[in-house]
């Protein structure tokens, strides 16, 4: 397994739309394993392949405290949405920034697992938010896109300043 490099906002590669996975082969299985390792080390609760510059429809999530409930979603689709909730969201690609975002409170999602089996599941609250947040990444969308233009501008400047200081 390997730790992958996470792209940081405002990197344009975060805006690339991911393509569906045609076949779950050894490369996809390795990608999933590497994404989990990267997410846990970061540390985070969700990671989309787009964030590691792989533009395939792959998401990994684990909202458990003890890293005991890894969830892989390949080619995910939201089938139903219900309710509205607002939770402070953060993102591994926008480190240190947390802002409230409105999302569906409950969703029903269909996806493939790492073994290539189709499954459906219902998710609510934090898990629902994580799935929607990561699925946005697959569309080239970030949580900052839900914020005002002024907040986005301030966050962009802050991220650019941090990147310059890190060089």
mmCIF file of C-alpha atoms in Angstrom:
data_model
loop_
_atom_site.group_PDB
_atom_site.id
_atom_site.type_symbol
_atom_site.label_atom_id
_atom_site.label_comp_id
_atom_site.label_asym_id
_atom_site.label_seq_id
_atom_site.Cartn_x
_atom_site.Cartn_y
_atom_site.Cartn_z
ATOM 1 C CA UNK A 1 0.000 0.000 0.000
ATOM 2 C CA UNK A 2 1.022 3.592 -0.509
ATOM 3 C CA UNK A 3 0.228 7.060 0.767
ATOM 4 C CA UNK A 4 -1.074 9.117 -2.155
ATOM 5 C CA UNK A 5 -0.617 12.855 -2.632
ATOM 6 C CA UNK A 6 -3.829 14.779 -1.886
ATOM 7 C CA UNK A 7 -4.478 17.731 -4.196
ATOM 8 C CA UNK A 8 -5.205 21.033 -2.457
ATOM 9 C CA UNK A 9 -7.694 23.697 -3.461
ATOM 10 C CA UNK A 10 -7.508 25.669 -5.756
ATOM 11 C CA UNK A 11 -5.710 23.026 -7.895
ATOM 12 C CA UNK A 12 -7.567 22.827 -11.237
ATOM 13 C CA UNK A 13 -7.294 19.025 -11.268
ATOM 14 C CA UNK A 14 -9.918 18.964 -8.504
ATOM 15 C CA UNK A 15 -12.382 20.272 -11.131
ATOM 16 C CA UNK A 16 -11.987 17.282 -13.491
ATOM 17 C CA UNK A 17 -15.084 15.084 -13.672
ATOM 18 C CA UNK A 18 -14.406 11.453 -12.846
ATOM 19 C CA UNK A 19 -15.216 8.709 -15.345
ATOM 20 C CA UNK A 20 -17.079 5.512 -14.430
ATOM 21 C CA UNK A 21 -15.021 2.469 -13.528
ATOM 22 C CA UNK A 22 -15.483 -0.041 -16.371
ATOM 23 C CA UNK A 23 -13.931 -3.022 -14.611
ATOM 24 C CA UNK A 24 -12.857 -3.665 -11.057
ATOM 25 C CA UNK A 25 -9.397 -5.080 -11.590
ATOM 26 C CA UNK A 26 -6.257 -5.306 -9.453
ATOM 27 C CA UNK A 27 -5.493 -1.633 -10.185
ATOM 28 C CA UNK A 28 -8.837 -0.462 -8.783
ATOM 29 C CA UNK A 29 -8.494 -2.723 -5.731
ATOM 30 C CA UNK A 30 -5.003 -1.259 -5.127
ATOM 31 C CA UNK A 31 -6.359 2.267 -5.582
ATOM 32 C CA UNK A 32 -9.047 1.605 -2.952
ATOM 33 C CA UNK A 33 -6.478 0.206 -0.501
ATOM 34 C CA UNK A 34 -4.139 3.156 -1.087
ATOM 35 C CA UNK A 35 -7.005 5.624 -0.683
ATOM 36 C CA UNK A 36 -7.968 4.119 2.677
ATOM 37 C CA UNK A 37 -4.360 4.289 3.864
ATOM 38 C CA UNK A 38 -4.092 7.905 2.681
ATOM 39 C CA UNK A 39 -7.412 8.912 4.263
ATOM 40 C CA UNK A 40 -6.603 7.315 7.620
ATOM 41 C CA UNK A 41 -3.145 8.921 7.739
ATOM 42 C CA UNK A 42 -4.435 12.401 6.771
ATOM 43 C CA UNK A 43 -6.637 11.908 8.986
ATOM 44 C CA UNK A 44 -10.052 12.127 7.375
ATOM 45 C CA UNK A 45 -13.382 10.337 7.111
ATOM 46 C CA UNK A 46 -13.782 10.373 3.332
ATOM 47 C CA UNK A 47 -11.724 10.573 0.167
ATOM 48 C CA UNK A 48 -12.625 10.646 -3.518
ATOM 49 C CA UNK A 49 -10.230 9.412 -6.202
ATOM 50 C CA UNK A 50 -10.332 12.877 -7.779
ATOM 51 C CA UNK A 51 -8.574 14.242 -4.685
ATOM 52 C CA UNK A 52 -5.574 11.981 -5.380
ATOM 53 C CA UNK A 53 -5.538 12.917 -9.079
ATOM 54 C CA UNK A 54 -7.205 9.696 -10.275
ATOM 55 C CA UNK A 55 -10.307 10.640 -12.221
ATOM 56 C CA UNK A 56 -12.393 7.523 -11.681
ATOM 57 C CA UNK A 57 -15.684 7.245 -9.776
ATOM 58 C CA UNK A 58 -14.235 5.749 -6.572
ATOM 59 C CA UNK A 59 -14.943 6.874 -2.989
ATOM 60 C CA UNK A 60 -13.747 5.559 0.371
ATOM 61 C CA UNK A 61 -15.393 6.516 3.675
ATOM 62 C CA UNK A 62 -15.053 5.513 7.305
ATOM 63 C CA UNK A 63 -16.862 7.655 9.871
ATOM 64 C CA UNK A 64 -16.120 5.308 12.794
ATOM 65 C CA UNK A 65 -13.842 6.481 15.608
ATOM 66 C CA UNK A 66 -11.753 3.292 15.472
ATOM 67 C CA UNK A 67 -11.461 2.882 11.678
ATOM 68 C CA UNK A 68 -13.605 -0.252 11.842
ATOM 69 C CA UNK A 69 -16.271 0.487 9.195
ATOM 70 C CA UNK A 70 -14.556 1.085 5.863
ATOM 71 C CA UNK A 71 -17.025 1.749 3.061
ATOM 72 C CA UNK A 72 -16.099 1.632 -0.613
ATOM 73 C CA UNK A 73 -18.416 3.114 -3.234
ATOM 74 C CA UNK A 74 -17.522 2.607 -6.880
ATOM 75 C CA UNK A 75 -19.703 4.325 -9.508
ATOM 76 C CA UNK A 76 -22.080 5.621 -6.812
ATOM 77 C CA UNK A 77 -25.513 7.010 -7.670
ATOM 78 C CA UNK A 78 -27.939 8.729 -5.328
ATOM 79 C CA UNK A 79 -31.379 7.202 -5.826
ATOM 80 C CA UNK A 80 -33.333 9.230 -3.245
ATOM 81 C CA UNK A 81 -32.848 12.313 -1.083
ATOM 82 C CA UNK A 82 -34.910 13.412 1.895
ATOM 83 C CA UNK A 83 -34.806 16.300 4.344
ATOM 84 C CA UNK A 84 -32.208 19.025 4.813
ATOM 85 C CA UNK A 85 -29.419 19.382 7.344
ATOM 86 C CA UNK A 86 -26.594 21.835 7.796
ATOM 87 C CA UNK A 87 -23.302 20.547 9.181
ATOM 88 C CA UNK A 88 -19.873 22.181 9.334
ATOM 89 C CA UNK A 89 -17.893 20.437 6.609
ATOM 90 C CA UNK A 90 -14.175 20.194 6.153
ATOM 91 C CA UNK A 91 -12.146 18.619 3.367
ATOM 92 C CA UNK A 92 -8.724 17.027 3.049
ATOM 93 C CA UNK A 93 -8.243 19.175 -0.088
ATOM 94 C CA UNK A 94 -9.090 22.353 1.844
ATOM 95 C CA UNK A 95 -7.203 21.723 5.107
ATOM 96 C CA UNK A 96 -8.125 23.691 8.192
ATOM 97 C CA UNK A 97 -11.330 25.186 6.776
ATOM 98 C CA UNK A 98 -14.758 24.271 8.168
ATOM 99 C CA UNK A 99 -17.993 25.872 7.007
ATOM 100 C CA UNK A 100 -21.692 24.951 7.249
ATOM 101 C CA UNK A 101 -23.179 23.388 4.104
ATOM 102 C CA UNK A 102 -26.783 22.314 3.513
ATOM 103 C CA UNK A 103 -27.253 18.780 2.245
ATOM 104 C CA UNK A 104 -29.920 16.088 2.249
ATOM 105 C CA UNK A 105 -30.405 14.526 5.679
ATOM 106 C CA UNK A 106 -31.142 11.051 4.376
ATOM 107 C CA UNK A 107 -30.137 9.436 1.085
ATOM 108 C CA UNK A 108 -30.419 6.100 -0.657
ATOM 109 C CA UNK A 109 -27.361 5.237 -2.729
ATOM 110 C CA UNK A 110 -26.460 2.472 -5.179
ATOM 111 C CA UNK A 111 -22.836 1.526 -5.899
ATOM 112 C CA UNK A 112 -20.380 -1.287 -6.446
ATOM 113 C CA UNK A 113 -18.169 -2.589 -3.651
ATOM 114 C CA UNK A 114 -14.492 -3.544 -3.989
ATOM 115 C CA UNK A 115 -15.520 -7.051 -5.091
ATOM 116 C CA UNK A 116 -17.619 -5.632 -7.937
ATOM 117 C CA UNK A 117 -20.949 -6.460 -6.310
ATOM 118 C CA UNK A 118 -23.825 -3.997 -6.640
ATOM 119 C CA UNK A 119 -25.404 -2.871 -3.390
ATOM 120 C CA UNK A 120 -27.867 -0.273 -2.153
ATOM 121 C CA UNK A 121 -27.841 1.394 1.225
ATOM 122 C CA UNK A 122 -29.529 4.139 3.156
ATOM 123 C CA UNK A 123 -27.458 6.732 4.940
ATOM 124 C CA UNK A 124 -28.376 9.591 7.221
ATOM 125 C CA UNK A 125 -26.776 12.438 9.088
ATOM 126 C CA UNK A 126 -22.935 12.374 8.988
ATOM 127 C CA UNK A 127 -22.672 9.369 6.643
ATOM 128 C CA UNK A 128 -25.166 10.960 4.240
ATOM 129 C CA UNK A 129 -23.157 14.204 4.304
ATOM 130 C CA UNK A 130 -19.889 12.339 3.656
ATOM 131 C CA UNK A 131 -21.306 10.432 0.693
ATOM 132 C CA UNK A 132 -22.760 13.603 -0.865
ATOM 133 C CA UNK A 133 -19.528 15.541 -0.220
ATOM 134 C CA UNK A 134 -17.356 12.854 -1.838
ATOM 135 C CA UNK A 135 -19.763 12.413 -4.760
ATOM 136 C CA UNK A 136 -19.448 16.156 -5.409
ATOM 137 C CA UNK A 137 -15.695 15.627 -5.819
ATOM 138 C CA UNK A 138 -16.421 13.105 -8.581
ATOM 139 C CA UNK A 139 -18.307 15.896 -10.386
ATOM 140 C CA UNK A 140 -15.435 18.368 -9.943
ATOM 141 C CA UNK A 141 -17.285 20.223 -7.190
ATOM 142 C CA UNK A 142 -15.946 21.225 -3.758
ATOM 143 C CA UNK A 143 -17.782 22.178 -0.592
ATOM 144 C CA UNK A 144 -16.455 25.740 -0.945
ATOM 145 C CA UNK A 145 -18.654 26.035 -4.060
ATOM 146 C CA UNK A 146 -21.654 26.170 -1.702
ATOM 147 C CA UNK A 147 -20.234 29.226 0.064
ATOM 148 C CA UNK A 148 -20.531 32.906 -0.837
ATOM 149 C CA UNK A 149 -18.163 34.311 -3.432
ATOM 150 C CA UNK A 150 -16.464 36.378 -0.726
ATOM 151 C CA UNK A 151 -15.806 33.346 1.504
ATOM 152 C CA UNK A 152 -14.530 31.347 -1.485
ATOM 153 C CA UNK A 153 -12.159 34.178 -2.405
ATOM 154 C CA UNK A 154 -10.802 34.386 1.161
ATOM 155 C CA UNK A 155 -10.329 30.615 1.348
ATOM 156 C CA UNK A 156 -8.574 30.556 -2.043
ATOM 157 C CA UNK A 157 -6.153 33.296 -0.920
ATOM 158 C CA UNK A 158 -5.475 31.492 2.369
ATOM 159 C CA UNK A 159 -4.797 28.180 0.595
ATOM 160 C CA UNK A 160 -2.497 29.840 -1.948
ATOM 161 C CA UNK A 161 -0.568 31.543 0.865
ATOM 162 C CA UNK A 162 -0.187 28.205 2.734
ATOM 163 C CA UNK A 163 1.063 26.500 -0.424
ATOM 164 C CA UNK A 164 3.676 29.221 -1.006
ATOM 165 C CA UNK A 165 4.869 28.949 2.595
ATOM 166 C CA UNK A 166 5.175 25.156 2.277
ATOM 167 C CA UNK A 167 7.529 25.455 -0.713
#
